PDB file of C-alpha atoms in Angstrom:
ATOM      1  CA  UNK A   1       0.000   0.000   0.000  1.00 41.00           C
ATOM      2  CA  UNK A   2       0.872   3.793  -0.730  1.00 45.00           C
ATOM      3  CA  UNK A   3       2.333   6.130   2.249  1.00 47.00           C
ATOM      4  CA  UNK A   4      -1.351   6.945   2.787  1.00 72.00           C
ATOM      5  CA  UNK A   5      -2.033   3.359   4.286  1.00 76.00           C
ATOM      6  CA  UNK A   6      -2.648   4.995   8.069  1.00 93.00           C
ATOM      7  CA  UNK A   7      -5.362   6.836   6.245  1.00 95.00           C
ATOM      8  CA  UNK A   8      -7.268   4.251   5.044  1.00 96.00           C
ATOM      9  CA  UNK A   9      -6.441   1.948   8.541  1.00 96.00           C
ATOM     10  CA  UNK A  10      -8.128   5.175  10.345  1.00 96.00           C
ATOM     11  CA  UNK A  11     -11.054   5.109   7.525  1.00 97.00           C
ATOM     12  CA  UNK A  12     -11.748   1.686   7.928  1.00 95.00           C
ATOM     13  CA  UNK A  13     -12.411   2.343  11.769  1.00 96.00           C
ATOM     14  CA  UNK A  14     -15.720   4.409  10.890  1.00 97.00           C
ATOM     15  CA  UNK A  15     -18.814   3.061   9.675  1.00 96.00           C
ATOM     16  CA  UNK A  16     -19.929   4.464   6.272  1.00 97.00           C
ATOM     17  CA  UNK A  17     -22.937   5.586   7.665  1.00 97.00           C
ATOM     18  CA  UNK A  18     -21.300   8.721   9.551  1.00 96.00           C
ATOM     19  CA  UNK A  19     -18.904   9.067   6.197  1.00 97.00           C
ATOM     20  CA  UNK A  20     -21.960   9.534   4.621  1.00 97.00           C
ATOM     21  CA  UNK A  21     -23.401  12.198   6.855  1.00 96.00           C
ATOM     22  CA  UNK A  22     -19.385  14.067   7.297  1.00 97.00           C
ATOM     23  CA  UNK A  23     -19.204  14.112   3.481  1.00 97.00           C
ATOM     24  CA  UNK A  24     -23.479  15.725   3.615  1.00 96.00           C
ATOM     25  CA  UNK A  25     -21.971  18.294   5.658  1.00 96.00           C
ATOM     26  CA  UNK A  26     -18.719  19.026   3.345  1.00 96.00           C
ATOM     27  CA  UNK A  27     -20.992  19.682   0.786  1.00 96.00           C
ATOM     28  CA  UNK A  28     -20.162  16.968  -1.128  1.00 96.00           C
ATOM     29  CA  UNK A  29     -23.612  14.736  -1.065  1.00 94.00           C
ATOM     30  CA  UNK A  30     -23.510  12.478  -4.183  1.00 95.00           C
ATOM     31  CA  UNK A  31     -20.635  10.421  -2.850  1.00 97.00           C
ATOM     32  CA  UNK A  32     -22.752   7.253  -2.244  1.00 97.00           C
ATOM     33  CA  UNK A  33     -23.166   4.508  -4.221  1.00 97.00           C
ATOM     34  CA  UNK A  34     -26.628   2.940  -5.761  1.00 97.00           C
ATOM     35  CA  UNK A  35     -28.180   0.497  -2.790  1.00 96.00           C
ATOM     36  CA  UNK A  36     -28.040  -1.504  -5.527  1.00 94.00           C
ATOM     37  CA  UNK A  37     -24.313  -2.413  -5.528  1.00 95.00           C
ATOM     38  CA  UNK A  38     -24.648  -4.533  -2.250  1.00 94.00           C
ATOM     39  CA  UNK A  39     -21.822  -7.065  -0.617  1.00 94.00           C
ATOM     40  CA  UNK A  40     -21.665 -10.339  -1.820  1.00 91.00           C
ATOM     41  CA  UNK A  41     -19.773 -13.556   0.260  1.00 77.00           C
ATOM     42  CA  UNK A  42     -17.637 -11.980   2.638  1.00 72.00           C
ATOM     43  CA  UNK A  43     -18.904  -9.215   4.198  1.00 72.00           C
ATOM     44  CA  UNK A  44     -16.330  -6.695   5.499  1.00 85.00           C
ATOM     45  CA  UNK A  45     -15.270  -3.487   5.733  1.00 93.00           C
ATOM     46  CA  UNK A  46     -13.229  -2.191   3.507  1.00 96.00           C
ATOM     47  CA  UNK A  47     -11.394   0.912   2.924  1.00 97.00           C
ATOM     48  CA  UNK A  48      -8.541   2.051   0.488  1.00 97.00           C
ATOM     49  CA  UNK A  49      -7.542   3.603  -3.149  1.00 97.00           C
ATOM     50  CA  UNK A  50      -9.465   2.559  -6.124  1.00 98.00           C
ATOM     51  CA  UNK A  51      -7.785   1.354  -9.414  1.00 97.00           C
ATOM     52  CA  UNK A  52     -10.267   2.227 -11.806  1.00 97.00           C
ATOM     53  CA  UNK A  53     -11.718  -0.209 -14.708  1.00 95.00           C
ATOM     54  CA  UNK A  54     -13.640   0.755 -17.748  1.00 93.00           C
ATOM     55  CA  UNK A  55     -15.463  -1.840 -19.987  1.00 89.00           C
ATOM     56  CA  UNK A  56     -18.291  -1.638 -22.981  1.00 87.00           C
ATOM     57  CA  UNK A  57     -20.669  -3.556 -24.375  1.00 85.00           C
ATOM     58  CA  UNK A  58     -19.693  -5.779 -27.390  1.00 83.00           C
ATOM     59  CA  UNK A  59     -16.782  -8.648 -27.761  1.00 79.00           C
ATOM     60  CA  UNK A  60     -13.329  -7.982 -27.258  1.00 79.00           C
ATOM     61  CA  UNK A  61     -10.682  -5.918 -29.006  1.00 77.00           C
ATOM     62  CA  UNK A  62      -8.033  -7.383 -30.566  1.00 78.00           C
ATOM     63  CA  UNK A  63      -4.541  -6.005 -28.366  1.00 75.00           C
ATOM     64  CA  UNK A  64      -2.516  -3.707 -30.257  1.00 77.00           C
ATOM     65  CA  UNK A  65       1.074  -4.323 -31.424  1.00 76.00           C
ATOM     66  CA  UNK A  66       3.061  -5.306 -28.514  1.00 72.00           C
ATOM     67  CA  UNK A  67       0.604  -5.094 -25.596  1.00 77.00           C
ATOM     68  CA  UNK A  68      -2.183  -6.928 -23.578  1.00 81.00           C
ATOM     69  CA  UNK A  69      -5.821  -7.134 -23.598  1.00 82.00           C
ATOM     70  CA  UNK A  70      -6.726  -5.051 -21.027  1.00 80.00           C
ATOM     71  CA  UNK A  71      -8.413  -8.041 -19.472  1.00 83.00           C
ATOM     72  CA  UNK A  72      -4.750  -9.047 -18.578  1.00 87.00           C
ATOM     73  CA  UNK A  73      -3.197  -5.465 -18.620  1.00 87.00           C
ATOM     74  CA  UNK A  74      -5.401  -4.990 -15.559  1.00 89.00           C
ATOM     75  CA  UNK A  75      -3.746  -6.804 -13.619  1.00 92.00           C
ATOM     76  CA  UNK A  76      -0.525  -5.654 -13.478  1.00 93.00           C
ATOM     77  CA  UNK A  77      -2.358  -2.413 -12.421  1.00 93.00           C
ATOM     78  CA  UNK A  78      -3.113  -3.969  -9.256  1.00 95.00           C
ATOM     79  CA  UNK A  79      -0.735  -2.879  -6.502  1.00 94.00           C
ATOM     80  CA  UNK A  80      -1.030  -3.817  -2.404  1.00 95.00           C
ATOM     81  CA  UNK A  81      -3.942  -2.241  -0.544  1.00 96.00           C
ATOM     82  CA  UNK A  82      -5.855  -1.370  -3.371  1.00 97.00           C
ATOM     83  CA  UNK A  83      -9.766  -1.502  -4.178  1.00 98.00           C
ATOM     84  CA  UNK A  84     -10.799  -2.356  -7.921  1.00 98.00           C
ATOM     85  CA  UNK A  85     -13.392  -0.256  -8.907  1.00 98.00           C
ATOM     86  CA  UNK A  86     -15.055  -1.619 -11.997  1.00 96.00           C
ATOM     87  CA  UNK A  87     -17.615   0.328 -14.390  1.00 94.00           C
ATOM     88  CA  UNK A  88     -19.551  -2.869 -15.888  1.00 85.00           C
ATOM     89  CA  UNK A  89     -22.775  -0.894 -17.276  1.00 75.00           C
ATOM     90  CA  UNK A  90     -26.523  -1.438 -16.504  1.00 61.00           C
ATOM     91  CA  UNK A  91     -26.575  -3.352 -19.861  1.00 64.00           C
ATOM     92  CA  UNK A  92     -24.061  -5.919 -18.626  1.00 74.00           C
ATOM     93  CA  UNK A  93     -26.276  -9.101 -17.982  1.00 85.00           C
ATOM     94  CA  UNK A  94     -23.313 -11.491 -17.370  1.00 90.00           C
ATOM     95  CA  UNK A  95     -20.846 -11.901 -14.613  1.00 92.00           C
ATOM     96  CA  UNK A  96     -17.551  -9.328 -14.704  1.00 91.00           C
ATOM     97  CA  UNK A  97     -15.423 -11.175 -12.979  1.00 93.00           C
ATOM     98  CA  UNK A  98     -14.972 -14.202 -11.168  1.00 94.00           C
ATOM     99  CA  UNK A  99     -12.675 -16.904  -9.544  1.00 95.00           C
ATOM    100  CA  UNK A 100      -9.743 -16.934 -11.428  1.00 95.00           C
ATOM    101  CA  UNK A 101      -9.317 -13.075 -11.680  1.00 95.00           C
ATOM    102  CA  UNK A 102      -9.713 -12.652  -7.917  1.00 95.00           C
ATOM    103  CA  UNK A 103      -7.128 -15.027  -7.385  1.00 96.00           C
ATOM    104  CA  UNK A 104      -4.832 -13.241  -9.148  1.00 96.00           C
ATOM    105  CA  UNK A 105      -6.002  -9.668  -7.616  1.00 96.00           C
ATOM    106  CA  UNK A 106      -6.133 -10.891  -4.082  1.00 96.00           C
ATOM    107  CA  UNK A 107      -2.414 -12.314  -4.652  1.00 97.00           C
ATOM    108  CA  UNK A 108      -1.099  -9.097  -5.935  1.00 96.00           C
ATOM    109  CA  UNK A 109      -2.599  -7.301  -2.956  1.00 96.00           C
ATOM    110  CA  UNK A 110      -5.769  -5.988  -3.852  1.00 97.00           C
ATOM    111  CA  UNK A 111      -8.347  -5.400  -0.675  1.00 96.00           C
ATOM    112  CA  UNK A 112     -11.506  -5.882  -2.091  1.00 97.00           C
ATOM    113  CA  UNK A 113     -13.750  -5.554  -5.555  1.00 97.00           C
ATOM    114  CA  UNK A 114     -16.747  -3.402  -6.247  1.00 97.00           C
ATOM    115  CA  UNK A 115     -18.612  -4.105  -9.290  1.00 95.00           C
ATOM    116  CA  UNK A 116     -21.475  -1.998 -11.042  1.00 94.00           C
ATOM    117  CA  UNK A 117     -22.552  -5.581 -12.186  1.00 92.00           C
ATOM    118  CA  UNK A 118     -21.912  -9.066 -11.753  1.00 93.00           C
ATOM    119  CA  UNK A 119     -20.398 -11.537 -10.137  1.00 94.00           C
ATOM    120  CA  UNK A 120     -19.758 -15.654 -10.562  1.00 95.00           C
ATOM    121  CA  UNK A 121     -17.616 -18.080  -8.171  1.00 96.00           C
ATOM    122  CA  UNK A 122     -18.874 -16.764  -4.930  1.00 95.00           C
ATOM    123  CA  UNK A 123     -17.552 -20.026  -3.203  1.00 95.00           C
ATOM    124  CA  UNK A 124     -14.066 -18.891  -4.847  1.00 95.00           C
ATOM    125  CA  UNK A 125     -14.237 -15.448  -3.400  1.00 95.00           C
ATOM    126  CA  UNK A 126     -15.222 -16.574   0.205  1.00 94.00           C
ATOM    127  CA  UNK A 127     -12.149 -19.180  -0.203  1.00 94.00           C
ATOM    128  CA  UNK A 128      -9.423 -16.179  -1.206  1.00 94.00           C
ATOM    129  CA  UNK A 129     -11.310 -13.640   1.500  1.00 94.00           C
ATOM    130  CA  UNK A 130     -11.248 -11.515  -0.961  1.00 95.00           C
ATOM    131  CA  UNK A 131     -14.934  -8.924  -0.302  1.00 96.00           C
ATOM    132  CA  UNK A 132     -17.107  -8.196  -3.558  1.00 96.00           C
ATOM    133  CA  UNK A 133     -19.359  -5.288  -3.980  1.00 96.00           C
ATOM    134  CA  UNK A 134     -21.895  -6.079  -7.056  1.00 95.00           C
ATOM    135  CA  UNK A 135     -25.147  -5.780  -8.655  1.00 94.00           C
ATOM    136  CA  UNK A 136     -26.036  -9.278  -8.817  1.00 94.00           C
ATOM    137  CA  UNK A 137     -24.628 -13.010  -8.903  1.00 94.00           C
ATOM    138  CA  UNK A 138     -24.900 -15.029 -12.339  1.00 94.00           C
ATOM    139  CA  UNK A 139     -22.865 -18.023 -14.072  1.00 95.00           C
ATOM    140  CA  UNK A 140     -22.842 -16.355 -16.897  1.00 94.00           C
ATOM    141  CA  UNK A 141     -19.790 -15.089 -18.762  1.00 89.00           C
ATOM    142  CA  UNK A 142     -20.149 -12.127 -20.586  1.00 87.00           C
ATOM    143  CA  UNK A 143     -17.907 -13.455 -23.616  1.00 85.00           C
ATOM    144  CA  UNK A 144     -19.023 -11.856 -26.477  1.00 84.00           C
ATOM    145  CA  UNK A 145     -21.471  -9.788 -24.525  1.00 86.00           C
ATOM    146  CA  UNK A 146     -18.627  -7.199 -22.859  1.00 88.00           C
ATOM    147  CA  UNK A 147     -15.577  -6.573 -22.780  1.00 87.00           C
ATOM    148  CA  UNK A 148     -12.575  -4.274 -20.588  1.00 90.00           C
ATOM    149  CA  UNK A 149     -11.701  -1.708 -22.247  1.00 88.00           C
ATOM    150  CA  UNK A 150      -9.388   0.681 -20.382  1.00 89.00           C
ATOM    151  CA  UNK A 151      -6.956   1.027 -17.157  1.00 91.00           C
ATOM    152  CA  UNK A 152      -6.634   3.252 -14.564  1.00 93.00           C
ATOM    153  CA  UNK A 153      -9.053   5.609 -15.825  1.00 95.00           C
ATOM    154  CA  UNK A 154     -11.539   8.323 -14.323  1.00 97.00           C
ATOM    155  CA  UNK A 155     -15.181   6.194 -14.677  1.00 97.00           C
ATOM    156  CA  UNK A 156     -18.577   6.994 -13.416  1.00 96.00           C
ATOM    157  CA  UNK A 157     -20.932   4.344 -11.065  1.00 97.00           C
ATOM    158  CA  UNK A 158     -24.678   5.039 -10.288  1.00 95.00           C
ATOM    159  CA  UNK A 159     -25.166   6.898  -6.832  1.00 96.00           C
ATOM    160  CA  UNK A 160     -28.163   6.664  -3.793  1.00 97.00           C
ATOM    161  CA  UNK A 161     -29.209  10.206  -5.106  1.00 93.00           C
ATOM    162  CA  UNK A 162     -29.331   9.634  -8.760  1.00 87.00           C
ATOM    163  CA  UNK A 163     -26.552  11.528  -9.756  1.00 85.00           C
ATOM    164  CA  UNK A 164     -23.319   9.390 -11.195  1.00 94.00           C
ATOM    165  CA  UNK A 165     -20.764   9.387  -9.054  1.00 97.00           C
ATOM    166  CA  UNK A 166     -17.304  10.027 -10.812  1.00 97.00           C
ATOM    167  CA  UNK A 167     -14.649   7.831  -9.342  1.00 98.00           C
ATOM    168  CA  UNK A 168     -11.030   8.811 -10.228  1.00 98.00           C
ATOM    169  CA  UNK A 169      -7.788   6.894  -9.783  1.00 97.00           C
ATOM    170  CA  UNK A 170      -6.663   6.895  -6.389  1.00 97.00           C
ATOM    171  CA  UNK A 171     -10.197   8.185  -4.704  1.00 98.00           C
ATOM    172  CA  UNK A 172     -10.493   6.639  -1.503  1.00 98.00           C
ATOM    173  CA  UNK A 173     -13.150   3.776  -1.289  1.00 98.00           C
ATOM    174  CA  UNK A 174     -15.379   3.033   1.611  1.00 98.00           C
ATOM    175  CA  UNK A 175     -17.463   0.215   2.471  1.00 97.00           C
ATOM    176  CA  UNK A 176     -19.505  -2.011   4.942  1.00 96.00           C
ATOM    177  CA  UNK A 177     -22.671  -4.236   5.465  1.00 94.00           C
ATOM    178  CA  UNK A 178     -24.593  -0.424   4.550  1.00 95.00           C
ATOM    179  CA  UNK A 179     -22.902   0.018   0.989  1.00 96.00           C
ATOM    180  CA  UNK A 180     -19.679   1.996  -0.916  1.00 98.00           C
ATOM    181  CA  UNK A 181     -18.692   5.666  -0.675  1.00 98.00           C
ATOM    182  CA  UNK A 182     -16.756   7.508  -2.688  1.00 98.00           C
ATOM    183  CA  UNK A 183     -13.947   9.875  -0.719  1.00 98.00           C
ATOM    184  CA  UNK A 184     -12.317  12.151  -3.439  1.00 97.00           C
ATOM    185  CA  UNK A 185      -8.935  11.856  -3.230  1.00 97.00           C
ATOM    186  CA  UNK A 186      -8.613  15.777  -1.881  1.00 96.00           C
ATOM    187  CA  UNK A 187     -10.861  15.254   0.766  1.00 97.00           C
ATOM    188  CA  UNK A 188      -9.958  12.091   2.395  1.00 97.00           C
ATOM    189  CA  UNK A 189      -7.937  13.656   5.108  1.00 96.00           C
ATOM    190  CA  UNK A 190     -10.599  16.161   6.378  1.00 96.00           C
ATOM    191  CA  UNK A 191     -13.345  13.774   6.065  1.00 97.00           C
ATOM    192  CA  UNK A 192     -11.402  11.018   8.194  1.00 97.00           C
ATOM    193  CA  UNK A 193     -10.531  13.399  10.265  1.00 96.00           C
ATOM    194  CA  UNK A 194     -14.159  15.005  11.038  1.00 97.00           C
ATOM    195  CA  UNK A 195     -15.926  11.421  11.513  1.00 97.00           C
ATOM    196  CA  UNK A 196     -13.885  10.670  13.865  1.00 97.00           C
ATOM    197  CA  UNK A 197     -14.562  13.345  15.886  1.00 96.00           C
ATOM    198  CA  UNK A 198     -18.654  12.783  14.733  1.00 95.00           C
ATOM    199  CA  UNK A 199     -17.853   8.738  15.637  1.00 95.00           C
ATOM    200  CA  UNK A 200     -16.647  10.048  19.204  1.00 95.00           C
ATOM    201  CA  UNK A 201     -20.060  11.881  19.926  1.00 94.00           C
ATOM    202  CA  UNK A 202     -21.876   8.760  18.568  1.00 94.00           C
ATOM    203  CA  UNK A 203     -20.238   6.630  21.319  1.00 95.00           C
ATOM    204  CA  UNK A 204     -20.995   9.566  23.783  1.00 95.00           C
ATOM    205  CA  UNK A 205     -24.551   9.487  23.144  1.00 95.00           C
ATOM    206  CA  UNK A 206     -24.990   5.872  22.895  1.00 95.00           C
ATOM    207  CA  UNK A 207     -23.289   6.185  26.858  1.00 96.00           C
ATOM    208  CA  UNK A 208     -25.931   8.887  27.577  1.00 95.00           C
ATOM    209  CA  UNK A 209     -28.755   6.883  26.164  1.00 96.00           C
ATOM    210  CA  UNK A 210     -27.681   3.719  27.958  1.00 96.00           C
ATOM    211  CA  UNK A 211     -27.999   5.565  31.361  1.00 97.00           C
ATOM    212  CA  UNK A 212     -31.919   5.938  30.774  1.00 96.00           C
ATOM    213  CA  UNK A 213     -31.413   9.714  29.533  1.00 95.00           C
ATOM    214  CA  UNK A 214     -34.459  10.711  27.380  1.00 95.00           C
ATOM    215  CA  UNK A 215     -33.238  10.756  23.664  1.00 96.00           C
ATOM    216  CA  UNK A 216     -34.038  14.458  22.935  1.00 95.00           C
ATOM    217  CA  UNK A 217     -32.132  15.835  25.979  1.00 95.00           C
ATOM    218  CA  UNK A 218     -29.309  13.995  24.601  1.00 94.00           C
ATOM    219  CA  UNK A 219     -29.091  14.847  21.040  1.00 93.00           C
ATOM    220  CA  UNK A 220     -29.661  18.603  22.380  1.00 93.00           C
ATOM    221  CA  UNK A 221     -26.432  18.450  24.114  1.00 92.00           C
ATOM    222  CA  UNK A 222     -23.751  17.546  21.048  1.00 91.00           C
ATOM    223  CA  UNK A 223     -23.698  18.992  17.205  1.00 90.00           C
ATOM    224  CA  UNK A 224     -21.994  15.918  15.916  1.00 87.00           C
ATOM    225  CA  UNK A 225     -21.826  17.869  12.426  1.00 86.00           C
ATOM    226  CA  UNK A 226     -20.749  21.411  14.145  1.00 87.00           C
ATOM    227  CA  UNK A 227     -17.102  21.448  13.609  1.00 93.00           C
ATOM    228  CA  UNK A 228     -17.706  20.562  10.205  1.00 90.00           C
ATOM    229  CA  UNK A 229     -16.547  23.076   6.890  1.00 90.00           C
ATOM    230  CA  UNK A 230     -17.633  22.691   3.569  1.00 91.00           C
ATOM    231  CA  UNK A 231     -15.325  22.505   1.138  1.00 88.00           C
ATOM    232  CA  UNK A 232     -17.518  24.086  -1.699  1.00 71.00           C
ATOM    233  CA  UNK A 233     -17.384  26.856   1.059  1.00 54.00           C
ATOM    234  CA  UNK A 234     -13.482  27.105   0.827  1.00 50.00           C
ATOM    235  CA  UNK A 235     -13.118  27.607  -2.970  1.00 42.00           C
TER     236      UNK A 235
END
C-alpha cells in the first residue's frame, strides 16, 4: 500500500454511515453509491484507493502491437492495498469477474472488488477472503457480450441520489454491510478526520442513552456535524 495506508487503517475504523453524513456536511452529497451495488460472500469493511476499470458492451478488441488485452493489462495495475473499482454498465447481464481473476487480484494485494454488475464463483471469493461489492450473482460469462476496455481511468458508477458518481484513480473507497462511498482523493484527510470526531459523539450518546437519559435531551447536548466546513465553502 501507498504512504497513505494509516489513512485508510483510520477510515476503515468508521462506519460508512457517519462518512456519509461528514461528506453531507462538506458539501459533497452524491458520494454514495446505488443500494443496488450490495456485498456479496464476505462481508467486510473495507477501505482504500481505487484502481479504476472501464469496460463496454460488445466482444473484445483485438490487443494492439506489442501489448495486452486489457483483461490481462489490468492486472498488473493492481498494486497492495488497493480496491478495484469496476464500471460494468446497466446493460451488462453477465458476470464481470470471477474466480480466477480474484485469485490473481487478491495475490497481488488488492483489498476488495466493487462491481457496477456481476459476479460468478462466490464459493471462490469466500475461499481467497477476498470482499465483492456487485449488482447481482450469475454463471454467466459475458464473452461476447462485454468486454474491458481501459486502465486506470476516471469512470462513473450510479449513486443513492441519482446523480453518477465520478470515481477517479486513487479516490479513496469506503465500504460495509450499509454500501460503498466515494472519498475524493482531496478530501480524504478532512473527512477522516471530522468522523472521527462525529464517531466520538456517537459513542458519547450511545453512553448517555444507555444511562436511561431521554433521547431528545441527549441529542440537544452535542452537534456531531458542528465542527464541520464545507469545502464548496473554501473555494
Amino acid at each position: 500500500m501507498n504512504g497513505d495506508s494509516g489513512v485508510y487503517e483510520r477510515l476503515r475504523q468508521l462506519p460508512v454511515a457517519v462518512l456519509s453524513d461528514v461528506l453531507s456536511a462538506m458539501g459533497l452529497p452524491d458520494q454514495i453509491l446505488a443500494s443496488s451495488i450490495r456485498p456479496f460472500g464476505v462481508s467486510t469493511v473495507i477501505a482504500g484507493p481505487a484502481l479504476c476499470l472501464a469496460g463496454r458492451d460488445g466482444p473484445e478488441a483485438s490487443a494492439k502491437a506489442g501489448a495486452s488485452k486489457p483483461v490481462f493489462e489490468m492486472d498488473r495495475h493492481v498494486s497492495d492495498g488497493c480496491i478495484v473499482v469496476i464500471a460494468g454498465g446497466a446493460d451488462c447481464i453477465g458476470a464481470t469477474i470471477g474466480g480466477n481473476v480474484a485469485l490473481s487480484w487478491k495475490l497481488r494485494g488488492c483489498k476488495a472488488v466493487v462491481i457496477d454488475g456481476g459476479v460468478r464463483d462466490l464459493a471462490e471469493f469466500c475461499e481467497f477472503a477476498l470482499p465483492v461489492f456487485a449488482t447481482f450473482a450469475t454463471p454467466m460469462s459475458t464473452k461476447g457480450l462485454w468486454a474491458f476496455s481501459a486502465v486506470n481511468v476516471p469512470i462513473t458508477l450510479p449513486g443513492q441520489t441519482g446523480a453518477h458518481v465520478h470515481i477517479a484513480p486513487g479516490d479513496a473507497i469506503h465500504g460495509d454491510a450499509d454500501g460503498v462511498i466515494v472519498i475524493p482523493a482531496a478530501h480524504v484527510e478532512q473527512a477522516v478526520r471530522d468522523a472521527e470526531i462525529f464517531e466520538s459523539m456517537e459513542k458519547s450518546i450511545q453512553r448517555d442513552l444507555r444511562a436511561g437519559e431521554d433521547r431528545e435531551a441527549v441529542y440537544k447536548r452535542y452537534s456531531k456535524l458542528g465542527h464541520i466546513k464545507s469545502v464548496k465553502a473554501a473555494h
